[in-house]
Coordinates of C-alpha atoms and ligand atoms in Angstrom, one line a residue:
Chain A
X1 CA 94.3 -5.8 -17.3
X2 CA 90.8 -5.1 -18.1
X3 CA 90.6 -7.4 -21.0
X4 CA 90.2 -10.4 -19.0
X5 CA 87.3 -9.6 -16.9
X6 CA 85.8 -8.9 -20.0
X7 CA 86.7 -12.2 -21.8
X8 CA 85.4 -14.2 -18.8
X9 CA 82.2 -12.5 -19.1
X10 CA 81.9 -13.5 -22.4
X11 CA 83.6 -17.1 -21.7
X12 CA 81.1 -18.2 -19.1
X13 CA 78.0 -16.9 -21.4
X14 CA 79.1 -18.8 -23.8
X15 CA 80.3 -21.8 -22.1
X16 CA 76.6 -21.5 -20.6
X17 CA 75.1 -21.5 -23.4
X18 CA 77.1 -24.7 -24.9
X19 CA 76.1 -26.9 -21.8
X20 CA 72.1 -25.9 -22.2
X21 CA 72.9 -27.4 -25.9
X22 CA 75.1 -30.5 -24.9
X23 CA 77.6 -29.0 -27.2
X24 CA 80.9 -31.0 -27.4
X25 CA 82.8 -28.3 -28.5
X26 CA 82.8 -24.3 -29.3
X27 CA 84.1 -23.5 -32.7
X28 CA 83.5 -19.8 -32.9
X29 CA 82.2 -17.2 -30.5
X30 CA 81.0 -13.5 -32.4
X31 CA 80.6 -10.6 -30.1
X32 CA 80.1 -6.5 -30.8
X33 CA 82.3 -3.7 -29.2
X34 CA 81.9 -0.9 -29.0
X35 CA 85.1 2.0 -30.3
X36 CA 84.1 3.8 -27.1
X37 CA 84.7 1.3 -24.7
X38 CA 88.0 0.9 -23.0
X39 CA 88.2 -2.7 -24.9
X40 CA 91.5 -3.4 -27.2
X41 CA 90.5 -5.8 -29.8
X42 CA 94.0 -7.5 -29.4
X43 CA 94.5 -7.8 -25.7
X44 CA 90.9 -9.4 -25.9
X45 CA 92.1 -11.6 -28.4
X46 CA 95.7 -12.4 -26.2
X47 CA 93.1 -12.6 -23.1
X48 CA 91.0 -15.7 -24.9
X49 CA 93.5 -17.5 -26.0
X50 CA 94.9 -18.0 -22.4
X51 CA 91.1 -18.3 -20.6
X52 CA 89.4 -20.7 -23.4
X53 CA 92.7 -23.5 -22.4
X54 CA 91.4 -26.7 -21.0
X55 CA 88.0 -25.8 -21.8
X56 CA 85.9 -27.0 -24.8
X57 CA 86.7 -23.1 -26.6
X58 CA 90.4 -24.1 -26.8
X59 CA 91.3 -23.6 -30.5
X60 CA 87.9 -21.9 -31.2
X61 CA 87.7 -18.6 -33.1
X62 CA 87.0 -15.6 -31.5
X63 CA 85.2 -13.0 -34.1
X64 CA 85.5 -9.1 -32.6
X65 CA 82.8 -6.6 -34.6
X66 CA 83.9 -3.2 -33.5
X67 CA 80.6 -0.6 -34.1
X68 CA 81.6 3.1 -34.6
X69 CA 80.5 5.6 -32.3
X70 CA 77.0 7.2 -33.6
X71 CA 75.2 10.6 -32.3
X72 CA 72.2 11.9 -32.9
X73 CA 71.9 15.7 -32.9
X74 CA 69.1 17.2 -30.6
X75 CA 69.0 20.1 -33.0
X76 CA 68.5 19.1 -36.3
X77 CA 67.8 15.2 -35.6
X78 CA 70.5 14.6 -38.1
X79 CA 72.1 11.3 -37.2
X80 CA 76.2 11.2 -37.8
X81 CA 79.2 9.0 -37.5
X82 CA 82.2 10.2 -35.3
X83 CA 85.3 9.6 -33.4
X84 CA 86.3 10.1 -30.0
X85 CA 86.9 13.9 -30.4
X86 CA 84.8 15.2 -32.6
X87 CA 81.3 14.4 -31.1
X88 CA 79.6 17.2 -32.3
X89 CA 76.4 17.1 -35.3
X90 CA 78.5 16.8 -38.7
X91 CA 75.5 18.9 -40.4
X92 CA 75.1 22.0 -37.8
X93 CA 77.8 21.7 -35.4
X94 CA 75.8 21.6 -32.3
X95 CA 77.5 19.6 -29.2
X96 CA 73.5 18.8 -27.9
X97 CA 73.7 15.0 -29.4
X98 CA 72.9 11.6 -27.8
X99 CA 74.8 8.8 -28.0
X100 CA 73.5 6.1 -30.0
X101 CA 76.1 3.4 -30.7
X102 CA 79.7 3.4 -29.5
X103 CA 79.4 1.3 -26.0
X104 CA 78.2 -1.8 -26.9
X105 CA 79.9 -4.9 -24.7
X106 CA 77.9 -7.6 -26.1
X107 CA 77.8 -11.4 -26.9
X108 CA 75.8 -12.2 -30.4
X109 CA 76.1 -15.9 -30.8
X110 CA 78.4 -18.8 -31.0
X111 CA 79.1 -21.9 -33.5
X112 CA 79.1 -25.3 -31.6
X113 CA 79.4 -28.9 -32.7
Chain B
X1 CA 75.3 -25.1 -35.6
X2 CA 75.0 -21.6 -34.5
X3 CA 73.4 -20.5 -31.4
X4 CA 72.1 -16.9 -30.8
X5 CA 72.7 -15.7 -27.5
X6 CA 72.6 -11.5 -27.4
X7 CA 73.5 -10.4 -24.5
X8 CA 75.6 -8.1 -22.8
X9 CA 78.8 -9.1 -21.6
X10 CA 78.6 -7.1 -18.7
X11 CA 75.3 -8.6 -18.4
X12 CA 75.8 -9.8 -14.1
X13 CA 77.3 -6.3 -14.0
X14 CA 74.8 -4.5 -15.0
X15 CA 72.2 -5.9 -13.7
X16 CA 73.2 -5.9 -9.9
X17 CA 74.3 -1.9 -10.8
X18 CA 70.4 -1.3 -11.5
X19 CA 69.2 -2.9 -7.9
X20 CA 72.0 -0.9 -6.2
X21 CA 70.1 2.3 -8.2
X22 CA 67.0 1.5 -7.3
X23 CA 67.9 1.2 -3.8
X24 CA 69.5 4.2 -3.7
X25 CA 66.5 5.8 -5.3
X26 CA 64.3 4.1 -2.1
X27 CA 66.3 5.7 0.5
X28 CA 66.7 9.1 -1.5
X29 CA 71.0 9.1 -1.6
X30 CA 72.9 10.8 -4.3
X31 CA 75.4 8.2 -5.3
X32 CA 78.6 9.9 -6.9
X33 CA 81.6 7.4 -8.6
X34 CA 85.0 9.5 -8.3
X35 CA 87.8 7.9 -10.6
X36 CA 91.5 9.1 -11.1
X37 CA 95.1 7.7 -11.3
X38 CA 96.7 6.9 -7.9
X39 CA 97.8 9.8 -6.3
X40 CA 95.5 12.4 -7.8
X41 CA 93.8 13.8 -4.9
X42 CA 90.4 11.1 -4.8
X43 CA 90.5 11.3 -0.7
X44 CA 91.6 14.7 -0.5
X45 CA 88.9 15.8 -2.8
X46 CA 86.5 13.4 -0.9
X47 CA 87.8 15.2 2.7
X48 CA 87.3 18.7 1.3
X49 CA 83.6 17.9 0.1
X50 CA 82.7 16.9 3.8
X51 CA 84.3 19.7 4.5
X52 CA 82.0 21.7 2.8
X53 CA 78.5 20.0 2.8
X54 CA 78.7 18.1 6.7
X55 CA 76.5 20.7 7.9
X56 CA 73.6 20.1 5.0
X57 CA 74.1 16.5 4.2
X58 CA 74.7 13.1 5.9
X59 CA 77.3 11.7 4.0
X60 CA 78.9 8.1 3.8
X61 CA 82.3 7.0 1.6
X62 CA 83.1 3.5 0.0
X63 CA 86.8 3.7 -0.2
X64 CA 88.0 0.5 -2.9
X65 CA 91.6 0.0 -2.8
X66 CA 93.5 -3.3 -4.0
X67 CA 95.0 -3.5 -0.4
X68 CA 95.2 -1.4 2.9
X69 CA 92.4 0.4 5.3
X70 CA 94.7 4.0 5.2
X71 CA 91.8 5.9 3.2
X72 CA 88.5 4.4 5.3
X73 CA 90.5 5.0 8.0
X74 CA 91.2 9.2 7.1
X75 CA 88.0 9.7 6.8
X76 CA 86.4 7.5 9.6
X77 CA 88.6 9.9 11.6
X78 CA 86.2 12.5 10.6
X79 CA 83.2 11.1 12.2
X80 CA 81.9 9.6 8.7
X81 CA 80.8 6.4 8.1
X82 CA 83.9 4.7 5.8
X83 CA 83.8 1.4 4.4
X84 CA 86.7 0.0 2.6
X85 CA 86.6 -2.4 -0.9
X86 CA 89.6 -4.8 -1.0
X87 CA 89.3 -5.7 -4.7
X88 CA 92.4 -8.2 -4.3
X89 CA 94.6 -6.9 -7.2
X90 CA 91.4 -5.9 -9.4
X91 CA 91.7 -2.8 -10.7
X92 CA 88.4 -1.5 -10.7
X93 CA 85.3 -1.6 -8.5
X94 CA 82.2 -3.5 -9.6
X95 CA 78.8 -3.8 -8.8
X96 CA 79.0 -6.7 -6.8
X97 CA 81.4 -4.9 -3.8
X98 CA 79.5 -2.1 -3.8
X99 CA 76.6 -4.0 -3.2
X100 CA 78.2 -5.8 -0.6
X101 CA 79.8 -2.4 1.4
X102 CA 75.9 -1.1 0.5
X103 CA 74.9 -3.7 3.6
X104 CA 76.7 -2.5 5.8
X105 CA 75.4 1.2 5.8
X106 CA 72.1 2.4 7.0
X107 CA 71.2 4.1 3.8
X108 CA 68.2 5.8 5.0
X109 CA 70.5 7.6 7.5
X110 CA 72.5 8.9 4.2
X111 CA 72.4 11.8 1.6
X112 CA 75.4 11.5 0.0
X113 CA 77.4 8.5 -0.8
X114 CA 80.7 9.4 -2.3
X115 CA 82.6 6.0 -3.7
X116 CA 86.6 6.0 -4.2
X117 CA 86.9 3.8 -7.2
X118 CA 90.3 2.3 -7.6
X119 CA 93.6 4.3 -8.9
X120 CA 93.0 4.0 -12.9
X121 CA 91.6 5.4 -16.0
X122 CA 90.8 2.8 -17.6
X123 CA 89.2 0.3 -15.9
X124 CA 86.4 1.9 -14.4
X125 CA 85.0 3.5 -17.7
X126 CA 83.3 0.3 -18.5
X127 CA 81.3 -0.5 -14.9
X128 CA 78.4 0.8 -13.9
X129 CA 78.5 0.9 -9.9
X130 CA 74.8 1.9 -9.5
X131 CA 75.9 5.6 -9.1
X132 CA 74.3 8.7 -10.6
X133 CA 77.0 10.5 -11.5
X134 CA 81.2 8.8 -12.3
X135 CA 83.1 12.3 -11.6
X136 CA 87.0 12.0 -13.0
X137 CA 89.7 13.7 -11.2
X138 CA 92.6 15.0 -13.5
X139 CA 95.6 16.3 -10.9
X140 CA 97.7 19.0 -12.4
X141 CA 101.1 17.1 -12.3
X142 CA 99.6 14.3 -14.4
X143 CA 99.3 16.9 -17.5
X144 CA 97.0 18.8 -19.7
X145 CA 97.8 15.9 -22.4
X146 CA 95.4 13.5 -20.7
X147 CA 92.6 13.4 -22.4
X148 CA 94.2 12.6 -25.3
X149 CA 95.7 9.7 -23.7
X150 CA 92.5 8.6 -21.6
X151 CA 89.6 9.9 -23.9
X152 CA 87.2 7.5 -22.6
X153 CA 87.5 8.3 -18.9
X154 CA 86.4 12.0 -19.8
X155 CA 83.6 10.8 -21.8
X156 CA 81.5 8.9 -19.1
X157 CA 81.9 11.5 -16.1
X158 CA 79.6 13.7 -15.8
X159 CA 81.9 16.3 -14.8
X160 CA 85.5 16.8 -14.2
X161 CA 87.6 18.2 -11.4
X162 CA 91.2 19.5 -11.8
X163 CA 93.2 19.2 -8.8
X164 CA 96.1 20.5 -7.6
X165 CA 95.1 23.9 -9.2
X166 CA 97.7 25.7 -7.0
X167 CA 100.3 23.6 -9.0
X168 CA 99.7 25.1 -12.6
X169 CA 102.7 27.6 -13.0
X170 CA 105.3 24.7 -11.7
X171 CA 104.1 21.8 -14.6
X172 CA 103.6 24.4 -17.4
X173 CA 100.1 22.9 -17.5
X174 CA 98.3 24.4 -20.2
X175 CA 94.7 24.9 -18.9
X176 CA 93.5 26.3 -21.8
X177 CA 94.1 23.1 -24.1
X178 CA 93.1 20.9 -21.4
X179 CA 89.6 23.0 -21.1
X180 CA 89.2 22.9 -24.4
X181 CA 90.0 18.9 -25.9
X182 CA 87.9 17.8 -22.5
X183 CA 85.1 20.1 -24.2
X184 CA 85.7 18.3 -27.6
X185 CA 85.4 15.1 -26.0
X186 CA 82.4 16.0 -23.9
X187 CA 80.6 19.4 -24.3
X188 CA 78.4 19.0 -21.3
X189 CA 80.7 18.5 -18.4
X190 CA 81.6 21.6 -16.4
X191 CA 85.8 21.7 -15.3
X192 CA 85.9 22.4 -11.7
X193 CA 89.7 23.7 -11.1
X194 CA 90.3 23.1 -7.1
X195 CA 92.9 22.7 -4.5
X196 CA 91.6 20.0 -2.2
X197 CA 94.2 20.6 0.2
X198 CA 94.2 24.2 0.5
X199 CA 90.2 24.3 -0.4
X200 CA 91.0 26.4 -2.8
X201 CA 87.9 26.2 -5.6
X202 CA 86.0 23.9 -4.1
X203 CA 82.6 25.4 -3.7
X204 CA 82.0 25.7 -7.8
X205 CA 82.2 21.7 -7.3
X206 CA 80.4 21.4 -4.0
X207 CA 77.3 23.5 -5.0
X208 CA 77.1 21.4 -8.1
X209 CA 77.2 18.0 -5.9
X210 CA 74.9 19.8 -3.8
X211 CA 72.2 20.4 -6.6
X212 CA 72.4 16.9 -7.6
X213 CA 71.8 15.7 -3.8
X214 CA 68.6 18.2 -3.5
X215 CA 67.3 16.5 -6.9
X216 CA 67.9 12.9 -6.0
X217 CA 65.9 13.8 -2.4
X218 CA 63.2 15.9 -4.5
X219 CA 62.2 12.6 -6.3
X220 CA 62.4 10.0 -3.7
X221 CA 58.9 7.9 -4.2
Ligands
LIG301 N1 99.7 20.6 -3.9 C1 98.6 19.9 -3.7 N2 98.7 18.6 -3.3 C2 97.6 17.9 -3.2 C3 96.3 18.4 -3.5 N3 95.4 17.4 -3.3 C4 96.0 16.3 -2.9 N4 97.4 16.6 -2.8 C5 98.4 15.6 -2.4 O1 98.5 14.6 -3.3 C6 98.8 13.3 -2.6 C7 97.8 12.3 -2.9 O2 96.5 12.7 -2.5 P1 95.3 11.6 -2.2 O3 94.1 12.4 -1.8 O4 95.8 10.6 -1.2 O5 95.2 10.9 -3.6 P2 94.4 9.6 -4.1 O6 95.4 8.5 -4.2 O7 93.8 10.0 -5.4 O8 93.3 9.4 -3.0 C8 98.8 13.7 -1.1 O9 100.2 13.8 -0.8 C9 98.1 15.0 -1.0 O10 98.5 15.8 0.0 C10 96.2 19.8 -3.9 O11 95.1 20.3 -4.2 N5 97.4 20.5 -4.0
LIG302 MG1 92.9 7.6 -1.9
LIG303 ZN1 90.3 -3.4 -14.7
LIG304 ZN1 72.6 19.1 -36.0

């Protein structure tokens, strides 16, 4: 289960981050996803609540901002939402586009007392 | 009190993946990442390519596994360098092994290195190895409903090979649908249709790996 490599990656960032602070506890930790990563918001979710135990994240929140996948088309530079199938520019229907949101795997911040 | 920290999750990942590139890039080898279920045909695909390219390449497999030699050991049999991952029960390779098999391989004495990820399609989406190119292998048994299943798998590889070609007319497998939702999901890969064990179709794929090679050589510093 791929979900808890990713949590610990985010765990020991934060927990880190808390210890450069002296933080006493972790309240909240806010991190972006990507819809085109393999990551499922609630196995993530299941996945923290079992890795933050015993730690100073037990009983802290763990906020999850999925970002839609975004293309820009190299033919008419128009810049379009889409889904995992239809990756092609919504204005002229070319399939020359670049990627340019979709993958992100990445911690923002986190709320500590 | 709220503490920024942006950064990437995969962060350690990452990272080591661009040292592994760069020292790839040093020594002039091709690095390709081939993913697939269990079963699929990843070795036999890997056997048939140095098969094909022996004579014009020197060529070197990582073969990551969760347990077991059996792979390093079919195609150490061959006279090629093999070194086998043991991830331990994880299900995909990262950065960190490959860096580690990396070590144990004279790279400047290599072309080609062709990595075996681990049996999945999902895991390995989401790691980058280092490689130039993650290939996915589809098998025909597994079905021509995949990609709908495994989108994201279809999305990072730069190209795809369907296996097990002779195998079509027994699993219904429409090839037509499959051709045309991988195309949906990612216009630019070419579908290499192949038998590895009857080497059946496999030059399309192997003078496409081969172009790659030649470009990776053409801009070694
Ligand atoms: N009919 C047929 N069987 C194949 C083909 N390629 C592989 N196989 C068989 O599929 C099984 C799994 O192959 P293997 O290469 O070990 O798959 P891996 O687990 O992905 O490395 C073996 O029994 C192979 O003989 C093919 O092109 N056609
Ligand atoms: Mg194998
Ligand atoms: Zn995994
Ligand atoms: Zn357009």
């Amino acid at each position: 289960m791929h979900e808890m490599g990713i949590c610990d990656g985010i765990l020991t960032a934060s927990l880190e981050a808390a210890a450069r602070e002296n933080a006493s506890r972790i309240n909240s930790i806010n991190v972006t996803i990507g819809v085109l990563t393999e990551v499922q918001e609630d196995a993530l979710q299941f996945a923290f609540s079992v890795l933050t135990k015993d730690s100073i994240a037990e009983g802290s929140t763990l906020n999850v901002t999925m970002v839609p996948a975004r293309s820009v088309c190299g033919e008419c530079s128009a810049e379009f939402v889409h889904g995992r199938f239809d990756a092609k520019c919504a204005e002229c229907g070319s399939y020359v586009c670049t990627l340019v949101a979709g993958r992100e795997l990445q911690i923002d911040s986190i709320d500590i007392d | 009190m709220q503490v920024d920290i942006a950064k990437g999750i995969l962060e350690k990942n990452d990272a080591l993946a661009e040292e592994n590139r760069e020292r790839f890039a040093r020594s002039g080898v091709f690095v390709v990442d081939l993913m697939a279920s269990p079963g699929a045909g990843k070795t036999s695909t890997i056997l048939a390519t140095i098969a094909a390219l022996r004579d014009r390449y020197r060529i070197a497999v990582i073969e990551g596994d969760i347990a077991s030699r059996v792979d390093a050991e079919k195609i150490a049999a061959h006279g090629i360098p093999a070194v086998q991952i043991n991830t331990g029960g994880a299900c995909h390779l990262e950065s960190d092994m490959i860096k580690r098999a990396v070590d144990t391989l004279d790279l400047d004495e290599i072309d080609l290195l062709i990595i075996e990820n681990v049996g999945n399609l999902v895991c390995p989406t989401d790691f980058d190895l280092g490689e130039h190119a993650k290939v996915m292998i589809l098998s025909v048994p597994e079905g021509h409903d995949k990609p709908y299943k495994y989108p994201g798998i279809f999305q990072v590889s730069e190209a795809v090979i369907l296996n097990k070609h002779d195998t079509v007319g027994v699993f219904d497998f429409d090839e037509a649908e499959f051709r045309s939702v991988v195309h949906d999901l990612n216009p630019n890969a070419p579908v290499f249709a192949l038998s590895a064990t009857k080497g059946e179709g496999v030059e399309a794929w192997t003078e496409w790996l081969a172009a790659r090679v030649e470009a990776a050589k053409a801009v070694q510093p």
